[in-house]
Short mmCIF file of C-alpha atoms in Angstrom, two decimals:
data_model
loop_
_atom_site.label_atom_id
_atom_site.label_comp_id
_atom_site.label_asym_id
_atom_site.label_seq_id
_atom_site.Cartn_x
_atom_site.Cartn_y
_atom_site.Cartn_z
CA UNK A 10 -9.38 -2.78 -7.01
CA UNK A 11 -7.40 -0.07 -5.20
CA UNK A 12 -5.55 -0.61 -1.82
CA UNK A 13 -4.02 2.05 0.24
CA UNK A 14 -0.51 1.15 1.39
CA UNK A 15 1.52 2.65 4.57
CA UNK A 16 5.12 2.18 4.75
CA UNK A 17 6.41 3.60 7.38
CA UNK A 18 9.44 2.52 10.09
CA UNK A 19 9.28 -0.13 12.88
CA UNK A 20 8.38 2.35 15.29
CA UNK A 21 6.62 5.79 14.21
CA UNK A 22 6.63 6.73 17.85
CA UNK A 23 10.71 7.24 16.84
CA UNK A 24 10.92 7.24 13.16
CA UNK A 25 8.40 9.82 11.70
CA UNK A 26 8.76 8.81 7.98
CA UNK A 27 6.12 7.35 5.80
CA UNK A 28 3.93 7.25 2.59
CA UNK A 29 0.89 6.64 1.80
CA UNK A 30 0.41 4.94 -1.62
CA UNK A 31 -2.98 4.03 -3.57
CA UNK A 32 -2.28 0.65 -5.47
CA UNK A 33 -4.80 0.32 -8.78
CA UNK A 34 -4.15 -3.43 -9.22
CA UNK A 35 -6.59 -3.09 -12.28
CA UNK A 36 -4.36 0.23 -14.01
CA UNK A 37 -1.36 -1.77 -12.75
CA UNK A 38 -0.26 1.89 -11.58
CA UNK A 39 0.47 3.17 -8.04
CA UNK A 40 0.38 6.60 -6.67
CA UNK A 41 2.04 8.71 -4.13
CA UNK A 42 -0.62 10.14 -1.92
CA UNK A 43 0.98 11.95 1.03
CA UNK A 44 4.62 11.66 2.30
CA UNK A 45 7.08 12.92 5.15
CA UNK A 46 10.93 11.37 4.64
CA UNK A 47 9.98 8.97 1.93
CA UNK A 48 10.74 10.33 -1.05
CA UNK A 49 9.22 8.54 -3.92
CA UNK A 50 8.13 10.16 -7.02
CA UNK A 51 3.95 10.81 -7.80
CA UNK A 52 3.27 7.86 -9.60
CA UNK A 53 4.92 5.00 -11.19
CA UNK A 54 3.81 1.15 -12.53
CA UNK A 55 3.12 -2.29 -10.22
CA UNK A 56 4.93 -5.63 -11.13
CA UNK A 57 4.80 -8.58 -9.35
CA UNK A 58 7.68 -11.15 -8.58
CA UNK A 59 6.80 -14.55 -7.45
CA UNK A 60 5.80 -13.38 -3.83
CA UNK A 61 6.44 -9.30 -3.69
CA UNK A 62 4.79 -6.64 -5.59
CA UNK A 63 7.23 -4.31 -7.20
CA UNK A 64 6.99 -0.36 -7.48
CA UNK A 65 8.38 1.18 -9.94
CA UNK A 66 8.74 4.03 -12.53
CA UNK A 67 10.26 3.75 -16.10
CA UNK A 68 11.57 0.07 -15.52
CA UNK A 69 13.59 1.09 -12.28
CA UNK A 70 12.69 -0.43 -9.39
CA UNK A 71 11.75 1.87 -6.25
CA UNK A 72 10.12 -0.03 -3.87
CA UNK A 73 9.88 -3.87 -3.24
CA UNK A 74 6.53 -4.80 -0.80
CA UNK A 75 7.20 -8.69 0.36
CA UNK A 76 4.95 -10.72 0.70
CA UNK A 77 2.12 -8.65 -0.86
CA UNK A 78 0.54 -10.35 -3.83
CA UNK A 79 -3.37 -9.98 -5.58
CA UNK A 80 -4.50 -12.74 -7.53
CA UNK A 81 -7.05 -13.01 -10.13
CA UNK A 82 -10.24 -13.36 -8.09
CA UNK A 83 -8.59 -9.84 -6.30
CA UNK A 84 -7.44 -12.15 -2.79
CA UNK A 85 -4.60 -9.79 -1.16
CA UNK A 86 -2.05 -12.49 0.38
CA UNK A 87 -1.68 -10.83 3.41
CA UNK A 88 -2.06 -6.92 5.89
CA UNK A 89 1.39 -6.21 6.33
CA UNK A 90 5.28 -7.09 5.48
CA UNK A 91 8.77 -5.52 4.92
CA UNK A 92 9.18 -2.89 2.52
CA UNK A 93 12.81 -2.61 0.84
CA UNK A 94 13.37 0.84 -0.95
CA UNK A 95 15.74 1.43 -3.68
CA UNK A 96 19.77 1.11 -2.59
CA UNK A 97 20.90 4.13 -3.90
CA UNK A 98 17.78 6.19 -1.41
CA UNK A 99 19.89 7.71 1.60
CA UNK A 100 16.81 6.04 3.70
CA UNK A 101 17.13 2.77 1.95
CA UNK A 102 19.36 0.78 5.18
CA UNK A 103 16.24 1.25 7.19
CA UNK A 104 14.25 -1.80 7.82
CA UNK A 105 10.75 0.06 6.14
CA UNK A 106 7.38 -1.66 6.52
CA UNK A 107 3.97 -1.81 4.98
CA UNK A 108 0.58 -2.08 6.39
CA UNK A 109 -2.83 -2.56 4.10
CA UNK A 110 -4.84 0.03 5.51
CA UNK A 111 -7.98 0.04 2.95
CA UNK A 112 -9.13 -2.15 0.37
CA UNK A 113 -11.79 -0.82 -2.34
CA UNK A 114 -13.26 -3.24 -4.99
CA UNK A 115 -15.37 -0.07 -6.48
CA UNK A 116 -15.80 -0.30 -9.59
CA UNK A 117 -15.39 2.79 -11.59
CA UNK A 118 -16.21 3.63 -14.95
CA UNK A 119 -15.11 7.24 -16.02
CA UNK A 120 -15.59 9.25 -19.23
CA UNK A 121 -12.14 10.62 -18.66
CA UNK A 122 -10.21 8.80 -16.33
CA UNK A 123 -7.38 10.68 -15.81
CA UNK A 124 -4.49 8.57 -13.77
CA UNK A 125 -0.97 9.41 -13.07
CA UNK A 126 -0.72 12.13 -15.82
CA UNK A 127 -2.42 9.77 -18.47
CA UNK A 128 -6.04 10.39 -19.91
CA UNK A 129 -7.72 7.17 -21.54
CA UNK A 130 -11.43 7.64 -22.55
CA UNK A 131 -14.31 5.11 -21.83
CA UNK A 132 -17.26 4.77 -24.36
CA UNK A 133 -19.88 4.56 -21.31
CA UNK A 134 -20.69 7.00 -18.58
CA UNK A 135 -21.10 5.37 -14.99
CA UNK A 136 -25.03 6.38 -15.32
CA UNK A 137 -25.14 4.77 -18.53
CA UNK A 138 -23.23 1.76 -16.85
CA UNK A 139 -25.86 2.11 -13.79
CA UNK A 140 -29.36 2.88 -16.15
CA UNK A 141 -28.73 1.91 -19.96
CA UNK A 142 -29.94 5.55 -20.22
CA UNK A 143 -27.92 7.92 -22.75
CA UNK A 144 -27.50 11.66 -22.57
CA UNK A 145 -29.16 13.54 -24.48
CA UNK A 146 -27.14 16.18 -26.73
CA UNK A 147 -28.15 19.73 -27.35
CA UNK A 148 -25.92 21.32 -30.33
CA UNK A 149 -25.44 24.92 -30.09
CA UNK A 150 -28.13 26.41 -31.96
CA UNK A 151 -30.32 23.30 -31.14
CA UNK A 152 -33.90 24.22 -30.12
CA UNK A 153 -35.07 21.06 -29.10
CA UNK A 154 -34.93 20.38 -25.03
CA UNK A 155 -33.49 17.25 -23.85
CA UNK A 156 -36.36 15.61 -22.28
#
């Protein structure tokens, strides 16, 4: 399941900051998908704490989203909260928050999924996930037509 995250000030009619983060609660990895003030880096790893979900990259904490937790049947606890950024940020004594703006329980199966700089491989294609079928292989030098 992915959600997209805003974080963003109290007011954006004032404060013009923000990011937009994608949230793979199955990867446990998060993403930085547009940005204006907030600097956080491209991509990092989730954690969760007993009621906050935790951004981070290389074990340091970046970004702290209360309230926000996923359980196992892939229930978000709630649409919005207060996001605390790391201390030493020059933007971290703002009071930051999150909204949920998109939730997608897609399912995707990819022969090379390629996330945040890593590539892991699957053994099935999403039409072999979707038909049973498999792809027929033409070697070079291979007469034969798939068919």
């Amino acid at each position: 399941m992915r959600l997209t995250i805003l974080i963003n000030g109290p007011d954006p009619t004032v404060n013009h900051d923000y990011a937009v983060l994608w949230l793979d609660t199955g990867e446990q990895r998060w993403s930085r998908e547009a940005h204006a003030g907030i600097d956080l880096p491209e991509w990092g790893e989730i954690h969760y704490s007993s009621d906050s979900t935790v951004l981070s990259r290389s074990a340091e904490p970046l970004c702290v989203l209360h309230d926000l937790r996923v359980n196992g049947r892939e229930d978000v606890s709630c649409a919005d909260g207060i996001a605390t950024l790391s201390p030493e940020a020059s933007y971290a004594q703002i009071v930051w928050h999150w909204r949920l703006q998109a939730v997608d329980r897609t399912r995707i199966y990819a022969d090379n999924a390629l996330f945040a700089g890593e590539v892991s491989a699957r053994a099935s294609s999403p039409m072999t996930a979707l038909t049973g079928a498999t792809a027929a292989r033409v070697l070079p030098g291979d007469v034969r037509r798939p068919g």
